[in-house]
mmCIF file with all atom_site columns, C-alpha atoms and ligand atoms in Angstrom:
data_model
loop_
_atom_site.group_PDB
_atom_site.id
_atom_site.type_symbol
_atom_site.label_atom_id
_atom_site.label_alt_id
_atom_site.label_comp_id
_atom_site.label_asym_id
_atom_site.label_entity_id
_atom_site.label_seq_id
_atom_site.pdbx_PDB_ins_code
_atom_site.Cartn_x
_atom_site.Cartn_y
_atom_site.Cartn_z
_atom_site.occupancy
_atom_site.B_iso_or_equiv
_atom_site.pdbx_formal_charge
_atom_site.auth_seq_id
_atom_site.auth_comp_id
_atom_site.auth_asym_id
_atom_site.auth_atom_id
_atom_site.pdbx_PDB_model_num
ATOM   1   C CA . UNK G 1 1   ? 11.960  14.441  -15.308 1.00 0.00 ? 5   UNK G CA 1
ATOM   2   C CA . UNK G 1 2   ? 13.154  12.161  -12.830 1.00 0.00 ? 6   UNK G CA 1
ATOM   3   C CA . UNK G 1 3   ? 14.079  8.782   -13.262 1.00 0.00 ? 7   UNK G CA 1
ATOM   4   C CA . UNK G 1 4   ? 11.456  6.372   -11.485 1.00 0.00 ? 8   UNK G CA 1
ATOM   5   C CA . UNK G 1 5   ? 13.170  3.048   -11.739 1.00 0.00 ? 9   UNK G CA 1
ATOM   6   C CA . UNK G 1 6   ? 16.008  2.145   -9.777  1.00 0.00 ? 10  UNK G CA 1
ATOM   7   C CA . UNK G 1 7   ? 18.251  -0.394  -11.173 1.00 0.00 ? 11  UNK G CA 1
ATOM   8   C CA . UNK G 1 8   ? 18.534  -3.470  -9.128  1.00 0.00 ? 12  UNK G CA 1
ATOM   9   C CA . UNK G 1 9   ? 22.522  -3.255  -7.841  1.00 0.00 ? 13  UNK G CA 1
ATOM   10  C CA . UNK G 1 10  ? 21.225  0.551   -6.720  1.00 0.00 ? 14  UNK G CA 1
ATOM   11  C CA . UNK G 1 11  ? 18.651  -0.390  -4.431  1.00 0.00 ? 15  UNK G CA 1
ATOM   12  C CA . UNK G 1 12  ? 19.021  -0.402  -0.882  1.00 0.00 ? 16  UNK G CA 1
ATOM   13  C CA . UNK G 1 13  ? 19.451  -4.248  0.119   1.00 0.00 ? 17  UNK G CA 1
ATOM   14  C CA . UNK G 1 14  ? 18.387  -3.927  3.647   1.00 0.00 ? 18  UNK G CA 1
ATOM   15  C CA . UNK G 1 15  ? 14.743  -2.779  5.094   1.00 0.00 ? 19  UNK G CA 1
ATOM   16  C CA . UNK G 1 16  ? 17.154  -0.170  7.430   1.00 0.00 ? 20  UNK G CA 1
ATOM   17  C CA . UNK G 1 17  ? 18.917  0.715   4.153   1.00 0.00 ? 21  UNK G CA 1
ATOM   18  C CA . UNK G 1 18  ? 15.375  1.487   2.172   1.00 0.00 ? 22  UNK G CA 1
ATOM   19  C CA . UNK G 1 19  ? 13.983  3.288   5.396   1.00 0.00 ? 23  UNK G CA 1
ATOM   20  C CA . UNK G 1 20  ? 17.012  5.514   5.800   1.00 0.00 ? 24  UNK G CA 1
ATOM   21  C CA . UNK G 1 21  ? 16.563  6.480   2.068   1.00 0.00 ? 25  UNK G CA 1
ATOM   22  C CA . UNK G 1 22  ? 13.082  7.368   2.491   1.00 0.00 ? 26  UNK G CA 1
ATOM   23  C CA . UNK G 1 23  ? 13.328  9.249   5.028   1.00 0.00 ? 27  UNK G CA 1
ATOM   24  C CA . UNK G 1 24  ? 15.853  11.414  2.583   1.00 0.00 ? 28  UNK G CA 1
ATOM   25  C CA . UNK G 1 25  ? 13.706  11.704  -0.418  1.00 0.00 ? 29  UNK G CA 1
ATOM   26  C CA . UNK G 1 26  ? 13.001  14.723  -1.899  1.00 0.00 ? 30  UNK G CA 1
ATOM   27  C CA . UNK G 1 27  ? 12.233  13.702  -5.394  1.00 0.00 ? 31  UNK G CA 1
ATOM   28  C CA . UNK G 1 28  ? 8.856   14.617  -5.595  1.00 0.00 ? 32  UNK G CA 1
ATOM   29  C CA . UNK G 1 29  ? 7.440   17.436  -3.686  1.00 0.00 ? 33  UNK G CA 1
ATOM   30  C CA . UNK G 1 30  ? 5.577   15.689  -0.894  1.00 0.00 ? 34  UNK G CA 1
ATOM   31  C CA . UNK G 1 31  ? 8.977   14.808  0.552   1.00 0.00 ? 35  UNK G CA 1
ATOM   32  C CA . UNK G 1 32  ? 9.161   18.663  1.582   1.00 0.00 ? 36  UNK G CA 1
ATOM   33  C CA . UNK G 1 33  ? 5.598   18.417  3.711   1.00 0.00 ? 37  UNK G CA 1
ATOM   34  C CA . UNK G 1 34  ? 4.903   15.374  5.504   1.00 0.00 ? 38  UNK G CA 1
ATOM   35  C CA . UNK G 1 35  ? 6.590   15.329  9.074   1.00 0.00 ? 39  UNK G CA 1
ATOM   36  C CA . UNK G 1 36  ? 8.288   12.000  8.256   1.00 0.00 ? 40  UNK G CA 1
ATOM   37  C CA . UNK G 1 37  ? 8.858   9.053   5.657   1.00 0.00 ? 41  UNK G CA 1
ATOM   38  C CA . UNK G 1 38  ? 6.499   6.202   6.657   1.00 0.00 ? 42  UNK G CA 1
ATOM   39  C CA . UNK G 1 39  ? 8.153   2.539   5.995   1.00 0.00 ? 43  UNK G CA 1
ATOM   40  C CA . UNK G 1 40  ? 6.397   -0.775  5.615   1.00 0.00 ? 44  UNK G CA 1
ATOM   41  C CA . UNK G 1 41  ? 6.487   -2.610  8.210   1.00 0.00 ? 45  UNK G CA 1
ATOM   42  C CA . UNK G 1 42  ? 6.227   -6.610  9.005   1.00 0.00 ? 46  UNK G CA 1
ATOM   43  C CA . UNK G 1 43  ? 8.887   -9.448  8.906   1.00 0.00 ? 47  UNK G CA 1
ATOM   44  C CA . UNK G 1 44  ? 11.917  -8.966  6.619   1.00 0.00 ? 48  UNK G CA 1
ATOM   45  C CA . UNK G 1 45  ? 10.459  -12.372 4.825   1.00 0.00 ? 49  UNK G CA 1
ATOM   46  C CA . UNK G 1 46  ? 6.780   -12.341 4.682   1.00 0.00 ? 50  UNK G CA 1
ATOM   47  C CA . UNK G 1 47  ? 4.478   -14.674 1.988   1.00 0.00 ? 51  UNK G CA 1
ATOM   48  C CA . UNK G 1 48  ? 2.262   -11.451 2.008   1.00 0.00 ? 52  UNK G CA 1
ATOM   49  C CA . UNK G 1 49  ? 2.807   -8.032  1.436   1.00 0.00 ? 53  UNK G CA 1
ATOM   50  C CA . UNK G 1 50  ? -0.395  -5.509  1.670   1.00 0.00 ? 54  UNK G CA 1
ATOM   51  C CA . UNK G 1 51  ? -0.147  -2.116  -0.458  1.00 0.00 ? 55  UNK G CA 1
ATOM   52  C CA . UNK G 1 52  ? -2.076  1.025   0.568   1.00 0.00 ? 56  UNK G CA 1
ATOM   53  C CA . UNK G 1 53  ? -2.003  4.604   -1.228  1.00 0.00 ? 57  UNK G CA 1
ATOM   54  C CA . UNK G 1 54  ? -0.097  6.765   1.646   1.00 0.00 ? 58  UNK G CA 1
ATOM   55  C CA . UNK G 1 55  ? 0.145   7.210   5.030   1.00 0.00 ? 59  UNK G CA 1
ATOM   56  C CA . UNK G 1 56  ? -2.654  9.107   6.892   1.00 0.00 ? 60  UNK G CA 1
ATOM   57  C CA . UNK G 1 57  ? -2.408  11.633  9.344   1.00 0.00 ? 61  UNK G CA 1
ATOM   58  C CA . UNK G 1 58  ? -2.159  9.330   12.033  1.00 0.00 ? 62  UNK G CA 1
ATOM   59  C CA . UNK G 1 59  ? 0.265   7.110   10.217  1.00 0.00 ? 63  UNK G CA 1
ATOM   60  C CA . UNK G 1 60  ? 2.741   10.481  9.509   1.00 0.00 ? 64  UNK G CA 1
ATOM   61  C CA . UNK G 1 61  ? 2.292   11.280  13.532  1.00 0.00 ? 65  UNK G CA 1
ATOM   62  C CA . UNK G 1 62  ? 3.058   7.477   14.485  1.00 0.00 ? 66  UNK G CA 1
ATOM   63  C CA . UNK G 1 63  ? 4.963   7.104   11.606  1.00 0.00 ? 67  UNK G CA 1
ATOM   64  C CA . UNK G 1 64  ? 3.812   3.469   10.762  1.00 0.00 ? 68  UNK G CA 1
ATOM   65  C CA . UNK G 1 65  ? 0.995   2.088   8.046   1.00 0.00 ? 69  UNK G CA 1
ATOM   66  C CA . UNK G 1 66  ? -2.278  1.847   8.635   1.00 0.00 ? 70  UNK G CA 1
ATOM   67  C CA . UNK G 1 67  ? -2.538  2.557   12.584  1.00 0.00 ? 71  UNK G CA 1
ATOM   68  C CA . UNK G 1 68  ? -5.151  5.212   11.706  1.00 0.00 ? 72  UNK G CA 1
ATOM   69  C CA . UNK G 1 69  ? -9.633  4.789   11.084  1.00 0.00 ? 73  UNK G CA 1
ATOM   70  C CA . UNK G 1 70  ? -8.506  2.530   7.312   1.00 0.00 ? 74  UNK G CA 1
ATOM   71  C CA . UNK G 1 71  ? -5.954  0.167   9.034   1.00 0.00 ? 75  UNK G CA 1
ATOM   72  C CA . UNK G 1 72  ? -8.763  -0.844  11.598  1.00 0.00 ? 76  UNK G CA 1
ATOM   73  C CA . UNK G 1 73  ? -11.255 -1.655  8.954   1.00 0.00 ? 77  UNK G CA 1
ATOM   74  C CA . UNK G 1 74  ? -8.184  -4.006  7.525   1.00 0.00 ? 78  UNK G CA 1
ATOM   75  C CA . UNK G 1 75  ? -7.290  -5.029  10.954  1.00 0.00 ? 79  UNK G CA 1
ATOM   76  C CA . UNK G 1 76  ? -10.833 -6.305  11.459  1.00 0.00 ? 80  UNK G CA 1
ATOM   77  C CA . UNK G 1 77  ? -11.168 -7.968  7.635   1.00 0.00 ? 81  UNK G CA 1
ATOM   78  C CA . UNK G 1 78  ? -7.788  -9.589  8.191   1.00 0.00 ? 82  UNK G CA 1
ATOM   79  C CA . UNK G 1 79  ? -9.047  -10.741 11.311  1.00 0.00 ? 83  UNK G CA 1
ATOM   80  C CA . UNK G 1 80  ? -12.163 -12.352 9.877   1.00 0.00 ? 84  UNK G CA 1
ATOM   81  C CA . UNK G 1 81  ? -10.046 -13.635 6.681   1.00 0.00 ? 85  UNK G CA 1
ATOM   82  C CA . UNK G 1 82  ? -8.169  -15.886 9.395   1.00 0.00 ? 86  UNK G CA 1
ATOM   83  C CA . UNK G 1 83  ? -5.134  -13.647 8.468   1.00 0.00 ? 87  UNK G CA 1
ATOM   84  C CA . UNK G 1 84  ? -2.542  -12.100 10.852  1.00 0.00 ? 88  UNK G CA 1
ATOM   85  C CA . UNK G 1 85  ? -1.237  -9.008  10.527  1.00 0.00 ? 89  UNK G CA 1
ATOM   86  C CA . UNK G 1 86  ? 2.126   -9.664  12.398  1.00 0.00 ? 90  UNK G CA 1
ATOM   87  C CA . UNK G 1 87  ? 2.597   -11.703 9.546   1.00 0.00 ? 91  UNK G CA 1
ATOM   88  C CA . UNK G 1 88  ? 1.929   -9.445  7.034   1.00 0.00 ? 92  UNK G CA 1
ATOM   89  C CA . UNK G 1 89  ? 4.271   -6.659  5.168   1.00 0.00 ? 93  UNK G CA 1
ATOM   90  C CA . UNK G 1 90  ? 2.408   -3.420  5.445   1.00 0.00 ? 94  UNK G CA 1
ATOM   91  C CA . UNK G 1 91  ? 3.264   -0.785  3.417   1.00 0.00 ? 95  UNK G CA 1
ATOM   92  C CA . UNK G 1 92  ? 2.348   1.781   1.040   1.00 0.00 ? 96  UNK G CA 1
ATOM   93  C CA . UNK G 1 93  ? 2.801   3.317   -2.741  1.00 0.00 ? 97  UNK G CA 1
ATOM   94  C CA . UNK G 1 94  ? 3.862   6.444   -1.610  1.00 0.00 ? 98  UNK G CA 1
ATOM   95  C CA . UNK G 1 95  ? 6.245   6.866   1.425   1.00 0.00 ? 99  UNK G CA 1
ATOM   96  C CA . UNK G 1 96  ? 5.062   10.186  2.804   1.00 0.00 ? 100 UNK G CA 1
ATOM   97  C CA . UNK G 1 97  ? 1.676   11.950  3.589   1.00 0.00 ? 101 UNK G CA 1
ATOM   98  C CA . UNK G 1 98  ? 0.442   14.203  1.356   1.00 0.00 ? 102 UNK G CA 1
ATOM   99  C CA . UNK G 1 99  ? -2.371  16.618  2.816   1.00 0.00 ? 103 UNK G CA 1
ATOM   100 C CA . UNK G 1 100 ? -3.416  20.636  2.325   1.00 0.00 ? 104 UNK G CA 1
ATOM   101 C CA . UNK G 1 101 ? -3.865  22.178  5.846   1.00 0.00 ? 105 UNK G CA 1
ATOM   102 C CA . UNK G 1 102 ? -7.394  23.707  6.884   1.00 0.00 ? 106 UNK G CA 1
ATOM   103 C CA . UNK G 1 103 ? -7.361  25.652  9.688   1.00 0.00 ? 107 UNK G CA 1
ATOM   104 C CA . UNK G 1 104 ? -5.732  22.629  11.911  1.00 0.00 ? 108 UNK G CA 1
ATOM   105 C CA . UNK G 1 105 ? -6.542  20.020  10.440  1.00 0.00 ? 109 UNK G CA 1
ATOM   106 C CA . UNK G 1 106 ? -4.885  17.951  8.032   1.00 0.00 ? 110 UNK G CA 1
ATOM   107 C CA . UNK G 1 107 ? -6.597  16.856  4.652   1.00 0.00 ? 111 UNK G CA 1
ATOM   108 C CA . UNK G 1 108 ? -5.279  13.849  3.112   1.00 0.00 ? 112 UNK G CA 1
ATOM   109 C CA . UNK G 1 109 ? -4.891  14.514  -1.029  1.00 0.00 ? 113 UNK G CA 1
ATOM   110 C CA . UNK G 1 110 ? -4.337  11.771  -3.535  1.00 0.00 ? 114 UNK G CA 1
ATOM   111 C CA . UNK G 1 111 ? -1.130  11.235  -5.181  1.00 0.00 ? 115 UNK G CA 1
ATOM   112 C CA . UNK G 1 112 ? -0.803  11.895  -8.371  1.00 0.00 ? 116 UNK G CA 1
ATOM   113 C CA . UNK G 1 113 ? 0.271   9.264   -11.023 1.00 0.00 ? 117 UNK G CA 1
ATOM   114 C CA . UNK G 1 114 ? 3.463   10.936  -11.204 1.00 0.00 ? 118 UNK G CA 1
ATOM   115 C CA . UNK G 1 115 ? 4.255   11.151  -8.089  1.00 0.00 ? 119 UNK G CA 1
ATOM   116 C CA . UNK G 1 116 ? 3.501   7.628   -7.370  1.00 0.00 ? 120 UNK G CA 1
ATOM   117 C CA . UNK G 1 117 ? 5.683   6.185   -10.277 1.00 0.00 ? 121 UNK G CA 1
ATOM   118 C CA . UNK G 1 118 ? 8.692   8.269   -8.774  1.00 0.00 ? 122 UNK G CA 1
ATOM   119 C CA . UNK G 1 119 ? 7.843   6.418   -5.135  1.00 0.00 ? 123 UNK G CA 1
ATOM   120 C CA . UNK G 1 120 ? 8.184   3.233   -6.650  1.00 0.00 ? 124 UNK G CA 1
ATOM   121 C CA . UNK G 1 121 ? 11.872  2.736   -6.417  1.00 0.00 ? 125 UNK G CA 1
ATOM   122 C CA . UNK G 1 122 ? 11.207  2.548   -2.873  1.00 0.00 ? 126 UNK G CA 1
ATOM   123 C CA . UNK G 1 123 ? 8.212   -0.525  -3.039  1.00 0.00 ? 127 UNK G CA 1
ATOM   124 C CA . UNK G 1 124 ? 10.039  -2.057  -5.900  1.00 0.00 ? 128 UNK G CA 1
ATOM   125 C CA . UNK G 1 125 ? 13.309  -2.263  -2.860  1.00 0.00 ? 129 UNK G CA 1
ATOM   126 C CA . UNK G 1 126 ? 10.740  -3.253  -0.502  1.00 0.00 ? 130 UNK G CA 1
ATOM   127 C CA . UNK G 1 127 ? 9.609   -6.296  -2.339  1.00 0.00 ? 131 UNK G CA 1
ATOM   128 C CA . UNK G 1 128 ? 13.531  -7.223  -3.705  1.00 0.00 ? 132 UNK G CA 1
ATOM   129 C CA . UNK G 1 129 ? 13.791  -7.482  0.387   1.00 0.00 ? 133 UNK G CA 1
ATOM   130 C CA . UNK G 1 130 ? 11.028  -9.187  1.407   1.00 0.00 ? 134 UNK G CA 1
ATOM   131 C CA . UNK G 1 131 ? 10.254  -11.226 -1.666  1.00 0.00 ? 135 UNK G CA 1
ATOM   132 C CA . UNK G 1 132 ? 6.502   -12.255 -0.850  1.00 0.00 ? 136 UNK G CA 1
ATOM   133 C CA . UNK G 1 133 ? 4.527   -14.740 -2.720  1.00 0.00 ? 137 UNK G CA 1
ATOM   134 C CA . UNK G 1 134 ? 1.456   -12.549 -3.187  1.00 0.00 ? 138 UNK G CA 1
ATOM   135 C CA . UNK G 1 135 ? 1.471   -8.791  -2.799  1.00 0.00 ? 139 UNK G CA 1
ATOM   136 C CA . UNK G 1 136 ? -2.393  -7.309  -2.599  1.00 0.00 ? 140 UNK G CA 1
ATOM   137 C CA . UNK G 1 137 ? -2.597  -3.840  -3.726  1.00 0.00 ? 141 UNK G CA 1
ATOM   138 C CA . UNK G 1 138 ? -5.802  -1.919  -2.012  1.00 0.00 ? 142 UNK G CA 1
ATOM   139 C CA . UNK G 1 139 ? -6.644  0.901   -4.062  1.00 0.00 ? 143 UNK G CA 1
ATOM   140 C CA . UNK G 1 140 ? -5.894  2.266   -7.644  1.00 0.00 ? 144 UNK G CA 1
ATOM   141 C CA . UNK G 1 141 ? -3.016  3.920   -6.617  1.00 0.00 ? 145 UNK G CA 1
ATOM   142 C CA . UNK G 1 142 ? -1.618  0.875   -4.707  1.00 0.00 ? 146 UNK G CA 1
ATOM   143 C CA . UNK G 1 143 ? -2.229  -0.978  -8.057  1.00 0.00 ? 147 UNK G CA 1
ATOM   144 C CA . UNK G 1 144 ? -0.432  1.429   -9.787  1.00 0.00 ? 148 UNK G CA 1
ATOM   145 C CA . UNK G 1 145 ? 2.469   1.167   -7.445  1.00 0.00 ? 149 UNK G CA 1
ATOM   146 C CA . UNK G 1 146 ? 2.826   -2.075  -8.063  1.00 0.00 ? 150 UNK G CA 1
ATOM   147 C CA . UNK G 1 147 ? 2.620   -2.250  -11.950 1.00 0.00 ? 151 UNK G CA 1
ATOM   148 C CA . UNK G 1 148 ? 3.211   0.925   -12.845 1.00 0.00 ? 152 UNK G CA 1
ATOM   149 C CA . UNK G 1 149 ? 0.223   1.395   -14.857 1.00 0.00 ? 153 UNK G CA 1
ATOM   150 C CA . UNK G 1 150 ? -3.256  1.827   -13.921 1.00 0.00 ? 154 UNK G CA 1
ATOM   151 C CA . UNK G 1 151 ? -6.133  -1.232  -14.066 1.00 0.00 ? 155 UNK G CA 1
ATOM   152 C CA . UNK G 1 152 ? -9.718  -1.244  -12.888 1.00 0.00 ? 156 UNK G CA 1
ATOM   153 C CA . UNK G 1 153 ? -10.045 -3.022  -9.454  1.00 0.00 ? 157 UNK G CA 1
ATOM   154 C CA . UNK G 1 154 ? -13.862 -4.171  -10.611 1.00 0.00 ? 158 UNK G CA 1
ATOM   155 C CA . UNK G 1 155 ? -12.517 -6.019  -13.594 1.00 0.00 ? 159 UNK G CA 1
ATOM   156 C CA . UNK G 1 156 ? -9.202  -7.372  -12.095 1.00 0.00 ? 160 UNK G CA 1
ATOM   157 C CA . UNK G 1 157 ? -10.286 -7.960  -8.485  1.00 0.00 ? 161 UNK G CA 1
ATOM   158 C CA . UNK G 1 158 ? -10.952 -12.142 -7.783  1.00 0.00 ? 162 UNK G CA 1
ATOM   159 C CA . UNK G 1 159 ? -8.125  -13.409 -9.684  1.00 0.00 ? 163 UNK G CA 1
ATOM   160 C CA . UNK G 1 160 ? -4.298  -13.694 -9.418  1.00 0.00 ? 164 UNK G CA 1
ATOM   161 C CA . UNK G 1 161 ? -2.396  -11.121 -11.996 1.00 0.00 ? 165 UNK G CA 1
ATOM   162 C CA . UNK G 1 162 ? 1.349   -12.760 -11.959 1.00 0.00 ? 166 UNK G CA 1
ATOM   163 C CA . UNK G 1 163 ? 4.443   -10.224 -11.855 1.00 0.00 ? 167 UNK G CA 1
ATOM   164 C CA . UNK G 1 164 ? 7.910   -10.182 -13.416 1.00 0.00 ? 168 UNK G CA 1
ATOM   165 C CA . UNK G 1 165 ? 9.974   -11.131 -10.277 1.00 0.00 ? 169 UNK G CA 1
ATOM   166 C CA . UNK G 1 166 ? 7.548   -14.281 -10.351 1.00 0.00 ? 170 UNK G CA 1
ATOM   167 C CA . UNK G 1 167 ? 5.439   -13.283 -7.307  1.00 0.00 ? 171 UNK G CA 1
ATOM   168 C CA . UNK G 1 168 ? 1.747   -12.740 -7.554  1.00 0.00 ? 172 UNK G CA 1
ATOM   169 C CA . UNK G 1 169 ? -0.794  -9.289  -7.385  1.00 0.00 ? 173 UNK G CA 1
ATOM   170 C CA . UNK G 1 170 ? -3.969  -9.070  -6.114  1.00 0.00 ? 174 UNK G CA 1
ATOM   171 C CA . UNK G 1 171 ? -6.434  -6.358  -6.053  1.00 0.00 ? 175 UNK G CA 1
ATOM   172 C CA . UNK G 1 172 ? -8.838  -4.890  -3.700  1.00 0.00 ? 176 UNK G CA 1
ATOM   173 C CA . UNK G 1 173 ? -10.541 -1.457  -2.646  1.00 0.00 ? 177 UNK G CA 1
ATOM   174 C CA . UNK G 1 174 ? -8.827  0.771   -0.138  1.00 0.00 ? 178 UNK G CA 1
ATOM   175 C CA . UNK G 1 175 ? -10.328 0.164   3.224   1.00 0.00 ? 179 UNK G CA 1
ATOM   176 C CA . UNK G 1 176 ? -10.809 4.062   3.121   1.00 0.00 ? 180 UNK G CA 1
ATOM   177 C CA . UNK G 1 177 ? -13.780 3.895   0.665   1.00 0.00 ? 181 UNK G CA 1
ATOM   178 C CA . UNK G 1 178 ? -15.324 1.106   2.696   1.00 0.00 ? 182 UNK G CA 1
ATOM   179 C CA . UNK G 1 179 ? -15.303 3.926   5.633   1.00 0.00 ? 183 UNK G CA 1
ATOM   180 C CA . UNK G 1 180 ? -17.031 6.286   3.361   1.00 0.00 ? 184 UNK G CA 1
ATOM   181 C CA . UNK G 1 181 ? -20.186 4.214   1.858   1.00 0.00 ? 185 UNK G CA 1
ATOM   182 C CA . UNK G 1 182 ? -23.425 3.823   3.584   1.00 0.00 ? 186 UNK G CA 1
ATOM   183 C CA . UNK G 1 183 ? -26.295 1.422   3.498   1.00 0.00 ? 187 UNK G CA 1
ATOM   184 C CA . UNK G 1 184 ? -26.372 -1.851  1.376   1.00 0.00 ? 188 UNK G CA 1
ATOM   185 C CA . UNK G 1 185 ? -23.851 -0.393  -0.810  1.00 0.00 ? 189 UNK G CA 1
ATOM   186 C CA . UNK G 1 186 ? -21.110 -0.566  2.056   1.00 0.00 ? 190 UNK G CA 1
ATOM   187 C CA . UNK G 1 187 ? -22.810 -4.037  2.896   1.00 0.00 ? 191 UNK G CA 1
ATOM   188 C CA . UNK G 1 188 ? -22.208 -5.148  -0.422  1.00 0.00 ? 192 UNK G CA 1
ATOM   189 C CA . UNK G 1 189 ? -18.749 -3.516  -1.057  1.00 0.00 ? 193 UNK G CA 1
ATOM   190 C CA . UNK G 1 190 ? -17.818 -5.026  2.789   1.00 0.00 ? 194 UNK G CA 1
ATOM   191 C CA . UNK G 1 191 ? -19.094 -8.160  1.503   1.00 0.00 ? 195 UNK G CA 1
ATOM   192 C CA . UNK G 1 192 ? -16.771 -7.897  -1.711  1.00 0.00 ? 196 UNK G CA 1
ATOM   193 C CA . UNK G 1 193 ? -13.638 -6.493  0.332   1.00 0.00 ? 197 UNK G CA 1
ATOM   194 C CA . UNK G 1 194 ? -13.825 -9.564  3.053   1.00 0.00 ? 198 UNK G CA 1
ATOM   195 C CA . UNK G 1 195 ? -14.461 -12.149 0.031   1.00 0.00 ? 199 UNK G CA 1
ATOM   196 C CA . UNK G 1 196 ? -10.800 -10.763 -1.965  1.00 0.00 ? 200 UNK G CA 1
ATOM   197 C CA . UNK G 1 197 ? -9.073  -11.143 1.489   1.00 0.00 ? 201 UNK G CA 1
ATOM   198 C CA . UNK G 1 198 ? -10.747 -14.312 1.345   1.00 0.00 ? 202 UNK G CA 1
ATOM   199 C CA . UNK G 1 199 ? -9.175  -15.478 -1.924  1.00 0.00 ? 203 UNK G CA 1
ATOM   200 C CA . UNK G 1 200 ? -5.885  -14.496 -0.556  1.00 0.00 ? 204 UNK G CA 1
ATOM   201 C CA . UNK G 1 201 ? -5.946  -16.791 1.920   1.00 0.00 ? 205 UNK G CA 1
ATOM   202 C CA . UNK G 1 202 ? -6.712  -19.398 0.029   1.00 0.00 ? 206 UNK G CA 1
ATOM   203 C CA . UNK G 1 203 ? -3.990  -18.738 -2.710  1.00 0.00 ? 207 UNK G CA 1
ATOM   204 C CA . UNK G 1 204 ? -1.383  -18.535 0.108   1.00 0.00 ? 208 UNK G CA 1
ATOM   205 C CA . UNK G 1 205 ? -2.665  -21.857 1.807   1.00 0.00 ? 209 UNK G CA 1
ATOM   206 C CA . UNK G 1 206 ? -2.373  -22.937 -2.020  1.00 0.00 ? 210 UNK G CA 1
ATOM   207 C CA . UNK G 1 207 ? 1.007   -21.422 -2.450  1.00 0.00 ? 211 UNK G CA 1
ATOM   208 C CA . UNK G 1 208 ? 2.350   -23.021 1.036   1.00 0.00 ? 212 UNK G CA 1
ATOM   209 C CA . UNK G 1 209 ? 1.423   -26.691 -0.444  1.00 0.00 ? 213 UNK G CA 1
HETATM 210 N N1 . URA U 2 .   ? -4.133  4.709   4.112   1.00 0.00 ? 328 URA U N1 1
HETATM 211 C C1 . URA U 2 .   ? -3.146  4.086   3.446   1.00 0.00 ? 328 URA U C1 1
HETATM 212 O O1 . URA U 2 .   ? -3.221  3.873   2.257   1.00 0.00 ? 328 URA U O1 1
HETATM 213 N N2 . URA U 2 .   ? -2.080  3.723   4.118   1.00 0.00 ? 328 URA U N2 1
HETATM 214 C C2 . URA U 2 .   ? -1.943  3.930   5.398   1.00 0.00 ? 328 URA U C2 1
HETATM 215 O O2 . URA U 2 .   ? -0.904  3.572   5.934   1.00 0.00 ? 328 URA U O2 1
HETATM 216 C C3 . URA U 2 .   ? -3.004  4.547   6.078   1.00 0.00 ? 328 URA U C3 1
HETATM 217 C C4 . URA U 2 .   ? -4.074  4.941   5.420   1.00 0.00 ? 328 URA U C4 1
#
C-alpha cells in the first residue's frame, strides 16, 4: 500500500513546487482520469484556509476550486459572513476530479477514504506553506483530509478542534448538500452553514487580537 504521509524535509516547500507535483500524481487511480490536478488557490500566507472534497467538473475544466454551482453557494455565505474570498486559501482533500461518464456528462463520485488519506501529502504541503490560523473543512471528506480520521460534522461543528502544527479546524457541511435540500430543511441547514462561517469570523477577529 502506499505510503500517505510525507515526511516534512520531502514536501514540496513552494505552492509552484506542490502544484507541479500534483499535477504528476498517479498514486491513486483518479490521477489517470481527471483532465488535470486542481491546486488551492489564495495568498501564499492566508489566516484561513477553506477545505472542500474535490474539484467538480467545472473546477477540472477551469482547473481552479470551487468556480462551479458549490463555490457560489460559498461565495455568497462568505459574502454574508463579512469574509473575502481573495483572502482565503481554497483548496481541496483530493487534488483531482473523480467522476464515471454517462453518455456526456460527467458524474462527480466520492472519494474513497483511501484515496483521500493518499491525497493528503499534498494538503498537509499546502498548509506547511501557507500556515493559516484556522483551516475549515466543509464536508466529511474535507474533515478527513485534514485529520486523517473521520468525525461527525453535527457533533463537532460550532467549536474550534486544535491541530498538531498548532493551527485550528473547523467544521462545516459541503456547500454541495446545501444545493441539494429543499424546503425548511435547506432553510435550516442554510441557517446552520452561514452561522459556522459565522463563528469563523469571529475566531479569526479573535485570533488577529
Ligand atoms: N466541490 C469541492 O469540494 N471542491 C471544489 O473545488 C468544487 C466543488
Amino acid at each position: 500500500m502506499a505510503n500517505t504521509e510525507l515526511e516534512p524535509e520531502e514536501r514540496p516547500k513552494t505552492l509552484s513546487a506542490v502544484d507541479a507535483a500534483i499535477h504528476a500524481c498517479r498514486r491513486c487511480p483518479i490521477g489517470f482520469l481527471a483532465n488535470t490536478a486542481v491546486m488551492g488557490e489564495g495568498p501564499k500566507r492566508a489566516a484561513l484556509m477553506i477545505v472542500g472534497e474535490q474539484p467538480g467538473d467545472q473546477e477540472d475544466r477551469a482547473g481552479r476550486p470551487f468556480v462551479g454551482p458549490s463555490g457560489r453557494v460559498l461565495d455568497a455565505a462568505l459574502e454574508r459572513a463579512g469574509i473575502d474570498r481573495r483572502q482565503v486559501y481554497v483548496t481541496n482533500a483530493v487534488k483531482h476530479f473523480k467522476y464515471v461518464q454517462r453518455g456526456k456528462r460527467r458524474l462527480h463520485q466520492s472519494p474513497t477514504t483511501k484515496e483521500i488519506d493518499i491525497c493528503r501529502w499534498w494538503n498537509e504541503a499546502e498548509r506547511a506553506i501557507v500556515k493559516p490560523q484556522v483551516i475549515l473543512a466543509c464536508g466529511g471528506s474535507a474533515v478527513r483530509g485534514v485529520l486523517g480520521k473521520s468525525m461527525a460534522i453535527s457533533r463537532a461543528r460550532g467549536r474550534p478542534h486544535p491541530l498538531d502544527d498548532g493551527s485550528e479546524l473547523w467544521v462545516t457541511v459541503h456547500p454541495s448538500y446545501l444545493l441539494r435540500l429543499r424546503d425548511e430543511m435547506k432553510e435550516e441547514q442554510e441557517a446552520l452553514f452561514q452561522a459556522d462561517l459565522a463563528a469563523v469570523t469571529e475566531r479569526l477577529a479573535e485570533l488577529a487580537g
